[in-house]
Amino acid sequence: MLSPALETSAGGFLLVLSIVVPVAGVLLAFALGDRYVRLVAFTVVPVGSTIAAAVLLVLPQNDGHLAYLLGAWPPPLGVALRADGSSAVMLATTAIVICVVAVFAASDFRPASGNRRAPFAFWILLLAIWAALNTIFVGGDLFTLYVALELLTFAAVPLVSLEGRAETLQAALRYLLFALLGSILYLMGTALFYGLYGTLDIVLLSHRASAEPGALIAAALMTTGLLAKTALFPLHLWLPPAHAGAPAAASAILSGLVVKGSFFILLRLWFNVRPGMSGFAAAQFLAALGAGAIVVGSIVALRQERLKLLVAYSTLAQIGYLFLMFPLAFNASGQLESGQALAGGLLQTVSHATAKAAMFLAVGSIYAGFGHDRVTGIRGAARALPLSVMTFALAGFALMGVQPGGAALAKELLLQETARTGQWWWAGVLQVGGMFTAAYVVLVLAHALSPPDQPVALVAKPPRSSGLAALALALCSLLLGLLPWEPYLPITYAAESKLFGVEALVKLLVTVFGGAALAILLSPWPHPLAFSAAGKTIMHLIAPLRRTCIGLGSLVETGDGVLRQWSTASISLLLVALLLAALMFVAN
Amino acid sequence: MNFARDIMTIACVSTGAFFFLAGTVGLLRFPDTLTRLHALTKADNLGLGFVVLGLLPQAGGLRDGLKLMSIWMFALLAGATVSQLIARTVRRSGAG
Amino acid sequence: MSSVSVFGLCAAAAVGLGLYGLITNPQPLRKIVAFNLLGSGVFLLFGIVGRRGAAAGVGNDPVPQALVITGIVVAFSATALAIALLLRLFHAAGSTTLSSRAPTSPRSDPSGG
Amino acid sequence: MSIATVFEVALAAVVLGLAIWTIAVPETYSATVGFVAYGLLVALIWVRLDAVDVALTEAAIGGGLGGVVLLGAAARLRDAEATAAERPDRFTRLIAAILSASIAAALGLAILILPDHAPTLAPVVAANAGATGMANPVTNVLMAFRGMDTMLEKVVLLLTVVGVWSLASDRAWGGRPGPHHEADPHGVLAFLARLLPPAGIVVGIYMLWTGADHPGGAFQGGAVLASMWLLAIMAGLADTPPVSSRWLRFILVAGPGLFLVVGLGGLCFGAAFLAYPVAFAKPLILGIEVAMVLTIAATLALLLAGAPERNA
């Protein structure tokens, strides 16, 4: 919950600093010029991280709330910054990911003569993304959040096309246009909210807003706009090419952090602005889209030959996972409650942010080492690039829900909520989602661990510091379940204690074996298993089944291709908006 | 006195509007670029001139009057330059 | 009908037209124009909301006006960035199509550009 | 129906007609021309809505400079029109039309059923105008009450410059943006470019200055200054500076930079971040606006010029 108080709290200035420091970094880096951008970035990163840590420390002492009135003007006239437990967690996550990516990118984006353009853009955009995300996490006003959202988009788009190849330019343009469509829908809702209630302050709106038709239309439009920016299936046309086309460090930021920005605003909108008016049906709809994302994203991921695209599609699936918590968060009186389900969703977000960033970094190193990133061509990677493969493995384990990862804890929390609310079907989706994640992790590892036909000759050796940074991030994701979350998120010990035990181990084994089976059945590439005698027999036995599954997979891939056409995607966007509005009307 | 001012305003602005109408009809109906340009600049110069002249009696003071006059002057200047440029392009490309 | 209703419906219609253009026009440049149309419709919404809130001797609530001014500048930035991307894409690829063929194919040139 | 309503209905009809033309006309160039005309008429609607500040911004930036960007691109992309012809089939267009119309209808409905007692912040803004010493309520909102949005939006502008520049080829990095304009030094354009800028600069500064108490301000003034600079560049009298130029970089960060410094001053010595001490509020805000008008002018002009293309 956000602080209801309309006054600055002690320590509130930290919220200002969390925005101002990266902004100052952007301005300074731009003014000082190409040679000093990296230096500025490396000065700002520790300062910004200290501020995030300070927010974490100060927040529990203030009953879990921080607030700051900008210009000392109270809302609705002025703009307030507010932080609650979820803001603090996201601030810290962002700081960690940015730190790691900065270390990873230090050598790739070293300003050198003849190569100044990319470093100049990269470091400034990195800092700008940080500023935008922090503004999103602590912004208390819907229009300030809009400006921050645009800042985020304008910083993210040039990262996609940093390499200047035609296909990345195309990906960047698609991303920009679709994101603009999303933000315009968001802005429409903002206008209606102001017209209805005369304020855009989140806390004031939560007191004033009621389920009248205008507010429902506004909410539907804003939700849809944010879904487009978060790339929830079927509004994902821009994500795979954009995330796969960017340089590794940029992909890590785009996949790990940028999509979480619009998702966080969505949480604010649903849980803080209007907890009572969303309606159960609309939440089910969102979760259904999420389930669609898990199935389609995972199946298409398994069919990708390029690792980067595989990881990008896995992001698509994981975004779907984030939406499963919406129907689980309703309490008995039909209100969205900022309780355990929300905590599970946020934990899922944090876990994905760290794990997926680490994964993209690992894939980037593999790409740099092999000179390509074809799944079928990375045999022997485990011996040639042990650090990167280990990073990929650990990040993958964290994602699929291996203890004590954040995803495991999140899954446990959400499963408890499905039991509490009696929505067993989402429990099934949660389990299947874990299995699909296991599938593409196992697939990649099987290829990377199998011995090469001929000795691997690396094109380039990625610097050790980069590899270690990525590994640290993966480890961080895998240890999230051990952290003390109580001061920030409503998580009970009951969930944590269930993490270890025979039951949990059985669940894990089911997930991994299920994943392996899915990988064998759905991946069209020659399987490494097939080269041993026993493997050949097994493959022979299941050949007809595998053919059917692969046929099904190619059908899904074709469908995905249709959905990713511009006109289909934008029609889906309007359809989602109208459906959401209709569902909300029915509920109220 | 007020009445006389209003009469002048109505007369001048109406005349200005007529020139705009004529210019627009010319722009749409004339056969080639140069004659269209001719119609357009007439409308700009005379039509806007009359409108400004008509508004002058309604201006609050000398400052507002000067602002109105300078708007007309700038429009004249820009219009003259642009039509020169267009005409030259037309002559060079021989599209006549 | 009051001026608020007239311009309100006008704004809604501009939004509809902009959406239609954004979806159906094949050229990216036309999409950008349509986006601008859409944006101006949304800004007009703010203007209508502000006009309804005229009070205290001010003909239009200054807060939505300020939001729109910010919004117009952001929309202009978006247009400029999109156009720059488009021109660069045309320069690099010789066409400006947005259809998705390229991304799923394996890359032929591993060194990048 | 009063005569004012007749005028408003006619204005709305013409605006909609232009909007339809802009979407439906086959040639891209005509569409952009239609959009510029549309933008100017929308500015008239803003005047009718009694929002002159917005009208100026819309005319200067929305329809004006935005139109110039689109027109320039349309001219450069004329050859590309044929290559991108993948027009969706009739069925898709029909669905798109139905859905767009539904969204428009929902929006129109939402506007028509807004509450009779419209909420407003106008009285609060007016009551607090004394804190800044400026009479233009919009400037007060932009610079004081919602100063954070304005500062972040300046960063958005700067990032757009970074984004546009990042599209340069590695070879052209550090060079001058945009194509070089050769014009007859004795031609009519050069004549205009010598005659107009002095007056234009005065107008731009006037718009900034008058923005404290009357409609106007840094955006509108900045747009006028930017167009004067562009005029000189197009006439060949000036050239875009190389992107590595130190003073250019300085001007581009001056506006948000000063905003940030003043804001931090408020954090350290005053009431809050972005709070102005009452005694110095007006000079401080005007100081920020002067820096901002330079930044806005340079940014807008550079965004129009595009990515670096030529070596300095």
CSV table of C-alpha atoms in Angstrom, one decimal, chain A residues 248-553:
chain,number,residue,atom,x,y,z
A,248,ALA,CA,24.0,-8.5,-25.3
A,249,ALA,CA,24.3,-5.9,-22.5
A,250,ALA,CA,21.4,-3.9,-24.0
A,251,SER,CA,19.3,-7.0,-24.4
A,252,ALA,CA,19.8,-7.8,-20.7
A,253,ILE,CA,18.5,-4.4,-19.8
A,254,LEU,CA,15.6,-4.5,-22.2
A,255,SER,CA,14.5,-7.9,-21.2
A,256,GLY,CA,15.3,-7.8,-17.6
A,257,LEU,CA,14.2,-4.3,-16.7
A,258,VAL,CA,12.5,-2.2,-19.4
A,259,VAL,CA,9.4,-4.4,-19.8
A,260,LYS,CA,9.1,-4.3,-16.0
A,261,GLY,CA,8.6,-0.6,-16.0
A,262,SER,CA,5.2,-0.6,-17.7
A,263,PHE,CA,4.3,-3.8,-15.7
A,264,PHE,CA,4.9,-1.9,-12.5
A,265,ILE,CA,2.6,1.0,-13.6
A,266,LEU,CA,0.0,-1.6,-14.4
A,267,LEU,CA,0.3,-2.9,-10.8
A,268,ARG,CA,-0.1,0.6,-9.5
A,269,LEU,CA,-3.2,1.1,-11.6
A,270,TRP,CA,-4.8,-2.1,-10.6
A,271,PHE,CA,-3.8,-2.4,-7.0
A,272,ASN,CA,-3.4,1.2,-5.9
A,273,VAL,CA,-5.7,3.4,-8.0
A,274,ARG,CA,-8.6,1.2,-8.3
A,275,PRO,CA,-8.5,-2.0,-6.3
A,276,GLY,CA,-12.2,-2.4,-6.2
A,277,MET,CA,-13.3,-1.7,-9.7
A,278,SER,CA,-11.2,-4.1,-12.0
A,279,GLY,CA,-13.6,-7.0,-11.6
A,280,PHE,CA,-12.8,-10.6,-11.4
A,281,ALA,CA,-13.6,-11.3,-15.1
A,282,ALA,CA,-11.0,-8.8,-16.4
A,283,ALA,CA,-8.4,-10.3,-14.1
A,284,GLN,CA,-9.2,-13.8,-15.4
A,285,PHE,CA,-8.8,-12.4,-18.9
A,286,LEU,CA,-5.4,-11.0,-18.2
A,287,ALA,CA,-4.3,-14.3,-16.7
A,288,ALA,CA,-5.7,-16.1,-19.7
A,289,LEU,CA,-3.6,-13.9,-22.0
A,290,GLY,CA,-0.6,-14.7,-19.7
A,291,ALA,CA,-1.3,-18.5,-20.0
A,292,GLY,CA,-1.4,-18.0,-23.8
A,293,ALA,CA,1.9,-16.2,-23.6
A,294,ILE,CA,3.5,-19.1,-21.7
A,295,VAL,CA,2.3,-21.7,-24.1
A,296,VAL,CA,3.0,-19.8,-27.4
A,297,GLY,CA,6.2,-18.2,-26.1
A,298,SER,CA,7.7,-21.4,-24.9
A,299,ILE,CA,6.8,-23.5,-27.9
A,300,VAL,CA,8.1,-20.9,-30.3
A,301,ALA,CA,11.2,-20.5,-28.1
A,302,LEU,CA,11.9,-24.2,-28.4
A,303,ARG,CA,11.8,-23.9,-32.2
A,304,GLN,CA,14.3,-21.1,-32.5
A,305,GLU,CA,17.7,-21.8,-33.9
A,306,ARG,CA,19.3,-18.7,-32.6
A,307,LEU,CA,19.9,-18.6,-28.9
A,308,LYS,CA,19.2,-14.9,-28.6
A,309,LEU,CA,15.8,-15.4,-30.1
A,310,LEU,CA,15.2,-18.4,-27.9
A,311,VAL,CA,15.9,-16.3,-24.9
A,312,ALA,CA,13.7,-13.4,-26.2
A,313,TYR,CA,10.8,-15.8,-26.7
A,314,SER,CA,11.4,-17.1,-23.2
A,315,THR,CA,11.0,-13.5,-22.0
A,316,LEU,CA,7.6,-13.5,-23.8
A,317,ALA,CA,6.6,-16.6,-21.9
A,318,GLN,CA,7.9,-15.3,-18.6
A,319,ILE,CA,5.9,-12.0,-19.0
A,320,GLY,CA,2.9,-14.2,-19.3
A,321,TYR,CA,3.8,-15.8,-16.0
A,322,LEU,CA,3.7,-12.4,-14.3
A,323,PHE,CA,0.1,-12.0,-15.1
A,324,LEU,CA,-1.1,-15.2,-13.5
A,325,MET,CA,-1.3,-13.4,-10.1
A,326,PHE,CA,-4.0,-11.0,-11.0
A,327,PRO,CA,-7.0,-13.3,-10.5
A,328,LEU,CA,-5.3,-14.8,-7.4
A,329,ALA,CA,-5.2,-11.4,-5.6
A,330,PHE,CA,-8.9,-11.0,-5.0
A,331,ASN,CA,-10.1,-11.1,-1.4
A,332,ALA,CA,-13.5,-12.2,-0.2
A,333,SER,CA,-15.1,-8.8,-0.9
A,334,GLY,CA,-14.0,-8.8,-4.5
A,335,GLN,CA,-11.2,-6.2,-4.0
A,336,LEU,CA,-7.7,-6.6,-5.3
A,337,GLU,CA,-5.6,-7.0,-2.2
A,338,SER,CA,-1.9,-6.1,-2.0
A,339,GLY,CA,-1.2,-9.4,-0.3
A,340,GLN,CA,0.6,-12.6,-0.9
A,341,ALA,CA,-0.4,-12.9,-4.6
A,342,LEU,CA,1.0,-9.5,-5.4
A,343,ALA,CA,4.1,-10.4,-3.4
A,344,GLY,CA,4.4,-13.5,-5.5
A,345,GLY,CA,4.1,-11.5,-8.7
A,346,LEU,CA,6.7,-9.0,-7.6
A,347,LEU,CA,9.1,-11.8,-6.5
A,348,GLN,CA,8.5,-13.3,-9.9
A,349,THR,CA,9.4,-10.0,-11.5
A,350,VAL,CA,12.6,-9.6,-9.5
A,351,SER,CA,13.6,-13.1,-10.2
A,352,HIS,CA,13.0,-12.8,-13.9
A,353,ALA,CA,14.8,-9.4,-14.0
A,354,THR,CA,18.0,-10.9,-12.5
A,355,ALA,CA,17.8,-14.3,-14.1
A,356,LYS,CA,16.9,-13.1,-17.6
A,357,ALA,CA,19.5,-10.4,-17.6
A,358,ALA,CA,22.1,-13.0,-16.6
A,359,MET,CA,20.9,-15.3,-19.3
A,360,PHE,CA,21.2,-12.7,-22.0
A,361,LEU,CA,24.7,-11.8,-20.8
A,362,ALA,CA,25.7,-15.4,-20.9
A,363,VAL,CA,24.3,-15.8,-24.4
A,364,GLY,CA,26.1,-12.7,-25.4
A,365,SER,CA,29.4,-14.2,-24.3
A,366,ILE,CA,28.7,-17.4,-26.1
A,367,TYR,CA,27.9,-15.4,-29.2
A,368,ALA,CA,31.1,-13.4,-28.9
A,369,GLY,CA,33.1,-16.6,-28.3
A,370,PHE,CA,31.7,-18.7,-31.1
A,371,GLY,CA,31.0,-15.9,-33.5
A,372,HIS,CA,27.4,-17.2,-33.8
A,373,ASP,CA,24.6,-18.2,-31.5
A,374,ARG,CA,23.0,-21.2,-33.2
A,375,VAL,CA,21.7,-23.7,-30.7
A,376,THR,CA,22.9,-26.6,-32.9
A,377,GLY,CA,26.4,-25.2,-33.1
A,378,ILE,CA,27.3,-24.7,-29.5
A,379,ARG,CA,28.4,-28.2,-28.7
A,380,GLY,CA,31.5,-28.1,-26.5
A,381,ALA,CA,30.6,-24.7,-25.1
A,382,ALA,CA,30.6,-26.1,-21.6
A,383,ARG,CA,34.4,-26.8,-21.9
A,384,ALA,CA,35.3,-23.8,-24.0
A,385,LEU,CA,33.2,-21.2,-22.1
A,386,PRO,CA,32.5,-22.8,-18.7
A,387,LEU,CA,31.7,-19.6,-17.0
A,388,SER,CA,29.0,-18.6,-19.5
A,389,VAL,CA,27.4,-22.0,-19.7
A,390,MET,CA,27.4,-22.1,-15.9
A,391,THR,CA,25.7,-18.7,-15.8
A,392,PHE,CA,23.1,-19.8,-18.3
A,393,ALA,CA,22.5,-23.0,-16.2
A,394,LEU,CA,22.2,-21.2,-12.9
A,395,ALA,CA,19.9,-18.5,-14.4
A,396,GLY,CA,17.8,-21.2,-16.0
A,397,PHE,CA,17.5,-23.1,-12.8
A,398,ALA,CA,16.4,-19.9,-11.0
A,399,LEU,CA,13.8,-19.3,-13.7
A,400,MET,CA,12.3,-22.8,-13.7
A,401,GLY,CA,11.9,-22.7,-9.9
A,402,VAL,CA,14.8,-24.5,-8.4
A,403,GLN,CA,15.2,-23.9,-4.7
A,404,PRO,CA,16.1,-21.5,-3.2
A,405,GLY,CA,15.4,-19.2,-6.2
A,406,GLY,CA,13.1,-16.3,-6.2
A,407,ALA,CA,10.9,-18.0,-8.8
A,408,ALA,CA,10.5,-21.1,-6.5
A,409,LEU,CA,9.3,-19.0,-3.6
A,410,ALA,CA,7.0,-17.0,-5.9
A,411,LYS,CA,5.5,-20.1,-7.3
A,412,GLU,CA,4.9,-21.5,-3.8
A,413,LEU,CA,3.2,-18.3,-2.8
A,414,LEU,CA,1.0,-18.3,-5.9
A,415,LEU,CA,0.2,-21.9,-5.5
A,416,GLN,CA,-1.0,-21.2,-1.9
A,417,GLU,CA,-3.2,-18.4,-3.3
A,418,THR,CA,-4.7,-20.7,-5.9
A,419,ALA,CA,-5.6,-23.1,-3.1
A,420,ARG,CA,-7.0,-20.3,-1.0
A,421,THR,CA,-9.2,-18.9,-3.7
A,422,GLY,CA,-10.0,-22.3,-5.2
A,423,GLN,CA,-8.8,-21.5,-8.7
A,424,TRP,CA,-7.1,-24.9,-9.3
A,425,TRP,CA,-6.8,-24.2,-13.0
A,426,TRP,CA,-4.1,-21.5,-12.5
A,427,ALA,CA,-2.2,-24.0,-10.4
A,428,GLY,CA,-2.0,-26.2,-13.4
A,429,VAL,CA,-0.8,-23.3,-15.6
A,430,LEU,CA,1.9,-22.5,-13.0
A,431,GLN,CA,3.2,-26.0,-13.1
A,432,VAL,CA,3.1,-26.3,-16.9
A,433,GLY,CA,4.9,-22.9,-17.1
A,434,GLY,CA,7.7,-24.2,-14.9
A,435,MET,CA,8.0,-27.3,-17.1
A,436,PHE,CA,8.2,-25.2,-20.3
A,437,THR,CA,10.9,-23.1,-18.8
A,438,ALA,CA,12.8,-26.2,-17.8
A,439,ALA,CA,12.3,-27.4,-21.4
A,440,TYR,CA,14.3,-24.7,-23.1
A,441,VAL,CA,16.9,-24.5,-20.4
A,442,VAL,CA,17.5,-28.3,-20.7
A,443,LEU,CA,17.5,-28.0,-24.5
A,444,VAL,CA,20.3,-25.4,-24.5
A,445,LEU,CA,22.3,-27.2,-21.8
A,446,ALA,CA,22.0,-30.5,-23.6
A,447,HIS,CA,23.6,-29.0,-26.6
A,448,ALA,CA,26.2,-27.0,-24.7
A,449,LEU,CA,27.2,-30.0,-22.5
A,450,SER,CA,27.5,-32.5,-25.3
A,451,PRO,CA,31.0,-33.2,-26.6
A,452,PRO,CA,31.9,-31.4,-29.9
A,453,ASP,CA,32.7,-33.2,-33.1
A,454,GLN,CA,35.9,-31.3,-33.5
A,455,PRO,CA,37.8,-29.1,-31.1
A,456,VAL,CA,36.1,-25.7,-30.5
A,457,ALA,CA,38.0,-22.7,-31.8
A,458,LEU,CA,36.8,-19.6,-30.2
A,459,VAL,CA,36.6,-16.4,-32.2
A,460,ALA,CA,37.2,-14.2,-29.2
A,461,LYS,CA,37.7,-14.8,-25.5
A,462,PRO,CA,35.2,-12.8,-23.5
A,463,PRO,CA,36.8,-10.9,-20.6
A,464,ARG,CA,36.8,-12.7,-17.3
A,465,SER,CA,35.2,-9.7,-15.5
A,466,SER,CA,32.2,-9.9,-17.8
A,467,GLY,CA,31.7,-13.6,-17.2
A,468,LEU,CA,32.0,-13.2,-13.4
A,469,ALA,CA,29.6,-10.3,-13.3
A,470,ALA,CA,27.0,-12.3,-15.2
A,471,LEU,CA,27.6,-15.3,-12.9
A,472,ALA,CA,27.1,-13.2,-9.8
A,473,LEU,CA,23.8,-12.0,-11.2
A,474,ALA,CA,22.6,-15.6,-11.9
A,475,LEU,CA,23.7,-16.6,-8.4
A,476,CYS,CA,21.8,-13.6,-6.9
A,477,SER,CA,18.7,-14.8,-8.7
A,478,LEU,CA,19.1,-18.3,-7.4
A,479,LEU,CA,19.5,-17.1,-3.8
A,480,LEU,CA,16.6,-14.7,-3.7
A,481,GLY,CA,14.4,-17.1,-1.8
A,482,LEU,CA,16.8,-16.9,1.2
A,483,LEU,CA,16.5,-13.1,1.6
A,484,PRO,CA,14.4,-11.5,4.4
A,485,TRP,CA,11.4,-10.2,2.5
A,486,GLU,CA,9.1,-9.5,5.4
A,487,PRO,CA,9.8,-5.8,5.8
A,488,TYR,CA,9.0,-5.1,2.1
A,489,LEU,CA,6.6,-7.7,0.9
A,490,PRO,CA,3.8,-9.6,2.7
A,491,ILE,CA,5.4,-13.0,2.7
A,492,THR,CA,4.8,-15.6,5.4
A,493,TYR,CA,7.4,-18.0,6.8
A,494,ALA,CA,5.0,-20.8,5.9
A,495,ALA,CA,5.9,-20.4,2.3
A,496,GLU,CA,9.6,-20.3,2.8
A,497,SER,CA,9.7,-23.3,5.0
A,498,LYS,CA,8.0,-25.3,2.3
A,499,LEU,CA,11.0,-24.6,0.0
A,500,PHE,CA,13.1,-27.4,1.4
A,501,GLY,CA,11.8,-30.9,1.8
A,502,VAL,CA,11.0,-34.1,0.0
A,503,GLU,CA,7.8,-32.7,-1.5
A,504,ALA,CA,9.7,-29.8,-3.0
A,505,LEU,CA,12.3,-32.1,-4.4
A,506,VAL,CA,9.7,-34.3,-6.0
A,507,LYS,CA,8.1,-31.2,-7.6
A,508,LEU,CA,11.4,-30.1,-8.9
A,509,LEU,CA,12.2,-33.5,-10.5
A,510,VAL,CA,8.7,-33.6,-12.1
A,511,THR,CA,9.4,-30.2,-13.5
A,512,VAL,CA,12.8,-31.1,-14.9
A,513,PHE,CA,11.8,-34.4,-16.4
A,514,GLY,CA,8.6,-32.9,-17.8
A,515,GLY,CA,10.7,-30.2,-19.3
A,516,ALA,CA,13.1,-32.6,-20.8
A,517,ALA,CA,10.2,-34.5,-22.4
A,518,LEU,CA,8.8,-31.3,-23.8
A,519,ALA,CA,12.2,-30.3,-25.2
A,520,ILE,CA,12.6,-33.7,-27.0
A,521,LEU,CA,9.1,-33.5,-28.3
A,522,LEU,CA,8.9,-29.9,-29.4
A,523,SER,CA,12.4,-28.9,-30.5
A,524,PRO,CA,12.9,-29.6,-34.2
A,525,TRP,CA,16.7,-29.7,-34.0
A,526,PRO,CA,18.7,-33.0,-34.0
A,527,HIS,CA,18.8,-33.9,-30.4
A,528,PRO,CA,22.2,-34.5,-28.7
A,529,LEU,CA,20.6,-37.5,-27.0
A,530,ALA,CA,20.1,-39.1,-30.3
A,531,PHE,CA,23.8,-39.8,-30.8
A,532,SER,CA,24.1,-42.5,-28.0
A,533,ALA,CA,22.7,-45.9,-28.7
A,534,ALA,CA,20.1,-45.9,-26.0
A,535,GLY,CA,19.1,-42.4,-27.1
A,536,LYS,CA,18.6,-43.6,-30.6
A,537,THR,CA,16.3,-46.3,-29.5
A,538,ILE,CA,14.2,-44.0,-27.5
A,539,MET,CA,14.1,-41.4,-30.3
A,540,HIS,CA,13.0,-44.2,-32.7
A,541,LEU,CA,10.2,-45.3,-30.4
A,542,ILE,CA,8.8,-41.8,-29.9
A,543,ALA,CA,9.3,-40.7,-33.5
A,544,PRO,CA,5.6,-40.6,-34.5
A,545,LEU,CA,4.6,-38.7,-31.4
A,546,ARG,CA,7.5,-36.3,-31.9
A,547,ARG,CA,6.5,-35.7,-35.5
A,548,THR,CA,3.0,-34.8,-34.4
A,549,CYS,CA,4.3,-32.5,-31.7
A,550,ILE,CA,6.7,-30.8,-34.1
A,551,GLY,CA,3.9,-30.3,-36.6
A,552,LEU,CA,1.8,-28.8,-33.8
A,553,GLY,CA,4.7,-26.6,-32.9
